[in-house]
Amino acid sequence: MKKLSLFLLVLVFCVGCATMGSVDTREVMKDQFNQGKQAYEDGNYSKAFGLLKPAAEAGNPNAQYFLAIMYDFGRGVKTDHETANAWYLKAAEQGNDDAQYNLAISYKIGEGIEEDQNKAVYWLSKAVANGDEDAMHVLTNDYAKSSQYPEAQYALAQVYRNGVKLHNDEIKYPNEGDNSELAPDMAKYKYWLEKAAGNGHAAAAQELSNLK
């Protein structure tokens, strides 16, 4: 479940689990996560928690994300935004875009964590690079349109330069396929690069000079 969700997205699954002692252990944790995810989707939150917590503690980023949303939205456990953010961070650091987005929103609104707009931009930028459409919307409309956040403008420039595959939210829309492919758009790339450079972003200025 996404905080302030605005578009159809997918929960992006990271490849494999965190490095552990053996392939067998990784497979056990992967299987445990899959069982926990199914229990969560079935609404059996007590069973889900019992399966997801060990997998999350073992380093599975997807289990960490699901555990975080259980704490964040009070699914089978008492609502605890601080603990939710701790698990979002663990998953976000391993590249889970939904965790990156939700952590960014926590920073944006100061929920269970000290409000920090720069950290919100940082994690939104990470999520956008991973194809998170909600993150792209928030980054564009709440940050990149302001001269105060050239980092957001630079992040959008990189997305338009490289292109990205967008995703649906698998938890809310399990039967939906991927939305679309955002193809590289050099005009938009240059537009946001110029915005960032004009607002003092050094890397954007250097990149812009290389285009000339």
mmCIF file of C-alpha atoms in Angstrom:
data_model
loop_
_atom_site.group_PDB
_atom_site.id
_atom_site.type_symbol
_atom_site.label_atom_id
_atom_site.label_comp_id
_atom_site.label_asym_id
_atom_site.label_seq_id
_atom_site.Cartn_x
_atom_site.Cartn_y
_atom_site.Cartn_z
ATOM 1 C CA MET A 1 0.000 0.000 0.000
ATOM 2 C CA LYS A 2 1.380 3.354 -1.003
ATOM 3 C CA LYS A 3 1.100 6.532 1.041
ATOM 4 C CA LEU A 4 -0.949 9.175 -0.824
ATOM 5 C CA SER A 5 -1.152 6.844 -3.845
ATOM 6 C CA LEU A 6 -2.131 8.680 -7.049
ATOM 7 C CA PHE A 7 -1.495 6.214 -9.883
ATOM 8 C CA LEU A 8 -1.455 2.475 -10.616
ATOM 9 C CA LEU A 9 1.927 1.042 -9.644
ATOM 10 C CA VAL A 10 3.627 -2.269 -9.084
ATOM 11 C CA LEU A 11 5.587 -3.415 -6.098
ATOM 12 C CA VAL A 12 8.999 -3.904 -7.727
ATOM 13 C CA PHE A 13 10.609 -7.077 -6.493
ATOM 14 C CA CYS A 14 14.380 -7.010 -6.027
ATOM 15 C CA VAL A 15 16.333 -9.857 -7.583
ATOM 16 C CA GLY A 16 16.848 -12.481 -4.892
ATOM 17 C CA CYS A 17 17.370 -11.807 -1.207
ATOM 18 C CA ALA A 18 20.245 -10.196 0.651
ATOM 19 C CA THR A 19 23.462 -12.215 0.688
ATOM 20 C CA MET A 20 23.177 -14.976 3.289
ATOM 21 C CA GLY A 21 25.028 -18.065 4.336
ATOM 22 C CA SER A 22 23.831 -20.394 1.612
ATOM 23 C CA VAL A 23 21.579 -20.693 -1.417
ATOM 24 C CA ASP A 24 19.310 -23.012 0.560
ATOM 25 C CA THR A 25 18.789 -20.375 3.241
ATOM 26 C CA ARG A 26 18.020 -17.752 0.599
ATOM 27 C CA GLU A 27 15.481 -20.068 -0.984
ATOM 28 C CA VAL A 28 13.867 -20.729 2.404
ATOM 29 C CA MET A 29 13.562 -16.994 3.035
ATOM 30 C CA LYS A 30 12.176 -16.438 -0.470
ATOM 31 C CA ASP A 31 9.589 -19.165 0.085
ATOM 32 C CA GLN A 32 8.755 -17.757 3.510
ATOM 33 C CA PHE A 33 8.280 -14.307 1.988
ATOM 34 C CA ASN A 34 5.976 -15.686 -0.709
ATOM 35 C CA GLN A 35 3.872 -17.450 1.918
ATOM 36 C CA GLY A 36 3.795 -14.318 4.048
ATOM 37 C CA LYS A 37 2.799 -12.157 1.083
ATOM 38 C CA GLN A 38 -0.037 -14.536 0.248
ATOM 39 C CA ALA A 39 -1.233 -14.504 3.857
ATOM 40 C CA TYR A 40 -1.139 -10.696 3.798
ATOM 41 C CA GLU A 41 -3.178 -10.552 0.597
ATOM 42 C CA ASP A 42 -5.649 -13.025 2.127
ATOM 43 C CA GLY A 43 -6.070 -10.697 5.101
ATOM 44 C CA ASN A 44 -4.494 -13.160 7.534
ATOM 45 C CA TYR A 45 -2.195 -10.567 9.052
ATOM 46 C CA SER A 46 -1.208 -12.586 12.106
ATOM 47 C CA LYS A 47 0.094 -15.407 9.923
ATOM 48 C CA ALA A 48 1.679 -12.909 7.543
ATOM 49 C CA PHE A 49 3.568 -11.200 10.351
ATOM 50 C CA GLY A 50 4.915 -14.514 11.649
ATOM 51 C CA LEU A 51 6.247 -15.393 8.202
ATOM 52 C CA LEU A 52 7.453 -11.986 7.057
ATOM 53 C CA LYS A 53 9.321 -10.890 10.171
ATOM 54 C CA PRO A 54 11.997 -13.633 10.059
ATOM 55 C CA ALA A 55 12.438 -13.130 6.315
ATOM 56 C CA ALA A 56 12.744 -9.372 6.848
ATOM 57 C CA GLU A 57 15.285 -9.844 9.624
ATOM 58 C CA ALA A 58 17.252 -12.157 7.336
ATOM 59 C CA GLY A 59 17.517 -9.324 4.809
ATOM 60 C CA ASN A 60 14.754 -9.966 2.265
ATOM 61 C CA PRO A 61 13.873 -6.450 1.017
ATOM 62 C CA ASN A 62 10.376 -7.393 -0.096
ATOM 63 C CA ALA A 63 9.585 -8.882 3.300
ATOM 64 C CA GLN A 64 10.995 -5.722 4.868
ATOM 65 C CA TYR A 65 8.624 -3.625 2.764
ATOM 66 C CA PHE A 66 5.572 -5.693 3.652
ATOM 67 C CA LEU A 67 6.510 -5.651 7.326
ATOM 68 C CA ALA A 68 6.863 -1.872 7.104
ATOM 69 C CA ILE A 69 3.390 -1.386 5.656
ATOM 70 C CA MET A 70 1.927 -3.631 8.359
ATOM 71 C CA TYR A 71 3.367 -1.298 10.978
ATOM 72 C CA ASP A 72 2.535 1.810 8.959
ATOM 73 C CA PHE A 73 -1.138 0.976 8.465
ATOM 74 C CA GLY A 74 -1.747 -1.139 11.575
ATOM 75 C CA ARG A 75 -2.289 -4.414 9.762
ATOM 76 C CA GLY A 76 -2.078 -7.156 12.397
ATOM 77 C CA VAL A 77 0.114 -5.011 14.664
ATOM 78 C CA LYS A 78 -0.272 -1.726 16.491
ATOM 79 C CA THR A 79 0.396 1.216 14.192
ATOM 80 C CA ASP A 80 3.994 2.333 14.675
ATOM 81 C CA HIS A 81 5.259 4.790 12.076
ATOM 82 C CA GLU A 82 8.740 4.943 13.537
ATOM 83 C CA THR A 83 9.213 1.180 13.237
ATOM 84 C CA ALA A 84 7.622 1.266 9.791
ATOM 85 C CA ASN A 85 10.164 3.839 8.636
ATOM 86 C CA ALA A 86 13.029 1.744 9.990
ATOM 87 C CA TRP A 87 11.883 -1.174 7.826
ATOM 88 C CA TYR A 88 11.188 1.083 4.855
ATOM 89 C CA LEU A 89 14.773 2.291 5.097
ATOM 90 C CA LYS A 90 16.184 -1.231 5.081
ATOM 91 C CA ALA A 91 14.138 -2.125 2.002
ATOM 92 C CA ALA A 92 14.790 1.237 0.325
ATOM 93 C CA GLU A 93 18.539 0.817 0.692
ATOM 94 C CA GLN A 94 18.213 -2.445 -1.234
ATOM 95 C CA GLY A 95 16.365 -0.758 -4.099
ATOM 96 C CA ASN A 96 12.699 -1.437 -3.335
ATOM 97 C CA ASP A 97 10.964 1.484 -5.050
ATOM 98 C CA ASP A 98 7.751 1.293 -3.042
ATOM 99 C CA ALA A 99 9.763 1.496 0.170
ATOM 100 C CA GLN A 100 11.720 4.411 -1.279
ATOM 101 C CA TYR A 101 8.471 6.194 -2.111
ATOM 102 C CA ASN A 102 6.822 5.582 1.262
ATOM 103 C CA LEU A 103 9.963 6.617 3.135
ATOM 104 C CA ALA A 104 10.054 9.798 1.064
ATOM 105 C CA ILE A 105 6.448 10.579 1.984
ATOM 106 C CA SER A 106 7.256 9.993 5.645
ATOM 107 C CA TYR A 107 9.999 12.603 5.364
ATOM 108 C CA LYS A 108 7.695 14.892 3.383
ATOM 109 C CA ILE A 109 4.928 14.964 5.982
ATOM 110 C CA GLY A 110 7.016 14.203 9.071
ATOM 111 C CA GLU A 111 5.226 10.979 9.944
ATOM 112 C CA GLY A 112 7.180 8.931 12.483
ATOM 113 C CA ILE A 113 10.324 10.805 11.497
ATOM 114 C CA GLU A 114 11.543 14.402 11.491
ATOM 115 C CA GLU A 115 10.276 16.273 8.447
ATOM 116 C CA ASP A 116 13.062 16.735 5.913
ATOM 117 C CA GLN A 117 12.170 17.861 2.404
ATOM 118 C CA ASN A 118 15.667 17.273 1.044
ATOM 119 C CA LYS A 119 15.582 13.648 2.177
ATOM 120 C CA ALA A 120 12.117 13.346 0.677
ATOM 121 C CA VAL A 121 13.548 14.515 -2.655
ATOM 122 C CA TYR A 122 16.473 12.102 -2.297
ATOM 123 C CA TRP A 123 14.273 9.039 -1.841
ATOM 124 C CA LEU A 124 11.720 10.161 -4.420
ATOM 125 C CA SER A 125 14.573 10.490 -6.900
ATOM 126 C CA LYS A 126 15.674 6.933 -6.138
ATOM 127 C CA ALA A 127 12.125 5.665 -6.590
ATOM 128 C CA VAL A 128 11.660 7.563 -9.852
ATOM 129 C CA ALA A 129 14.835 6.020 -11.242
ATOM 130 C CA ASN A 130 13.275 2.636 -10.466
ATOM 131 C CA GLY A 131 10.103 3.466 -12.406
ATOM 132 C CA ASP A 132 7.780 4.464 -9.578
ATOM 133 C CA GLU A 133 5.027 6.551 -11.158
ATOM 134 C CA ASP A 134 3.698 7.951 -7.872
ATOM 135 C CA ALA A 135 7.183 9.177 -7.039
ATOM 136 C CA MET A 136 7.493 10.785 -10.438
ATOM 137 C CA HIS A 137 4.220 12.638 -9.938
ATOM 138 C CA VAL A 138 5.155 13.939 -6.471
ATOM 139 C CA LEU A 139 8.701 14.821 -7.491
ATOM 140 C CA THR A 140 7.456 16.725 -10.540
ATOM 141 C CA ASN A 141 4.531 18.586 -9.009
ATOM 142 C CA ASP A 142 5.604 19.114 -5.407
ATOM 143 C CA TYR A 143 9.328 19.720 -5.870
ATOM 144 C CA ALA A 144 10.685 20.084 -9.404
ATOM 145 C CA LYS A 145 8.412 23.010 -10.217
ATOM 146 C CA SER A 146 10.038 24.952 -7.404
ATOM 147 C CA SER A 147 13.416 26.649 -7.728
ATOM 148 C CA GLN A 148 14.205 25.447 -4.198
ATOM 149 C CA TYR A 149 14.770 21.860 -5.299
ATOM 150 C CA PRO A 150 17.221 21.675 -8.229
ATOM 151 C CA GLU A 151 18.050 18.105 -7.157
ATOM 152 C CA ALA A 152 14.499 17.109 -8.074
ATOM 153 C CA GLN A 153 14.868 18.808 -11.446
ATOM 154 C CA TYR A 154 18.150 17.023 -12.075
ATOM 155 C CA ALA A 155 16.620 13.666 -11.122
ATOM 156 C CA LEU A 156 13.817 14.157 -13.655
ATOM 157 C CA ALA A 157 16.365 15.116 -16.302
ATOM 158 C CA GLN A 158 18.119 11.782 -15.784
ATOM 159 C CA VAL A 159 14.868 9.860 -16.046
ATOM 160 C CA TYR A 160 14.005 11.527 -19.340
ATOM 161 C CA ARG A 161 17.534 10.977 -20.616
ATOM 162 C CA ASN A 162 17.561 7.260 -19.812
ATOM 163 C CA GLY A 163 13.890 6.280 -20.019
ATOM 164 C CA VAL A 164 12.354 3.914 -17.493
ATOM 165 C CA LYS A 165 9.786 1.155 -17.203
ATOM 166 C CA LEU A 166 6.781 2.240 -15.139
ATOM 167 C CA HIS A 167 4.924 -0.081 -12.810
ATOM 168 C CA ASN A 168 1.532 -0.796 -11.292
ATOM 169 C CA ASP A 169 0.903 -1.449 -7.608
ATOM 170 C CA GLU A 170 0.820 -5.232 -7.314
ATOM 171 C CA ILE A 171 -0.786 -5.167 -3.882
ATOM 172 C CA LYS A 172 -3.774 -3.114 -5.035
ATOM 173 C CA TYR A 173 -3.893 -4.356 -8.632
ATOM 174 C CA PRO A 174 -2.519 -7.932 -8.698
ATOM 175 C CA ASN A 175 -4.005 -8.726 -12.094
ATOM 176 C CA GLU A 176 -2.581 -5.695 -13.869
ATOM 177 C CA GLY A 177 0.471 -5.899 -16.096
ATOM 178 C CA ASP A 178 3.168 -3.275 -16.421
ATOM 179 C CA ASN A 179 1.767 0.105 -17.405
ATOM 180 C CA SER A 180 4.168 1.378 -19.995
ATOM 181 C CA GLU A 181 7.690 2.172 -21.025
ATOM 182 C CA LEU A 182 8.765 5.787 -20.602
ATOM 183 C CA ALA A 183 11.019 6.250 -23.603
ATOM 184 C CA PRO A 184 13.958 8.674 -23.498
ATOM 185 C CA ASP A 185 12.882 12.217 -24.304
ATOM 186 C CA MET A 186 15.830 14.488 -25.015
ATOM 187 C CA ALA A 187 13.710 17.649 -25.163
ATOM 188 C CA LYS A 188 12.393 17.061 -21.635
ATOM 189 C CA TYR A 189 15.840 15.946 -20.523
ATOM 190 C CA LYS A 190 17.321 19.269 -21.635
ATOM 191 C CA TYR A 191 14.382 21.228 -20.188
ATOM 192 C CA TRP A 192 14.868 19.847 -16.678
ATOM 193 C CA LEU A 193 18.637 19.993 -16.976
ATOM 194 C CA GLU A 194 18.414 23.698 -17.766
ATOM 195 C CA LYS A 195 16.059 24.221 -14.836
ATOM 196 C CA ALA A 196 18.452 22.479 -12.455
ATOM 197 C CA ALA A 197 21.500 24.280 -13.812
ATOM 198 C CA GLY A 198 19.713 27.621 -13.594
ATOM 199 C CA ASN A 199 19.022 26.954 -9.934
ATOM 200 C CA GLY A 200 22.630 26.241 -9.084
ATOM 201 C CA HIS A 201 22.986 22.480 -9.578
ATOM 202 C CA ALA A 202 26.675 22.031 -10.424
ATOM 203 C CA ALA A 203 26.405 18.584 -12.026
ATOM 204 C CA ALA A 204 23.510 19.773 -14.191
ATOM 205 C CA ALA A 205 25.494 22.827 -15.296
ATOM 206 C CA GLN A 206 28.459 20.662 -16.259
ATOM 207 C CA GLU A 207 26.241 18.197 -18.083
ATOM 208 C CA LEU A 208 24.516 21.031 -19.908
ATOM 209 C CA SER A 209 27.841 22.505 -21.042
ATOM 210 C CA ASN A 210 28.840 19.109 -22.433
ATOM 211 C CA LEU A 211 25.766 19.172 -24.664
ATOM 212 C CA LYS A 212 26.850 22.352 -26.401
#
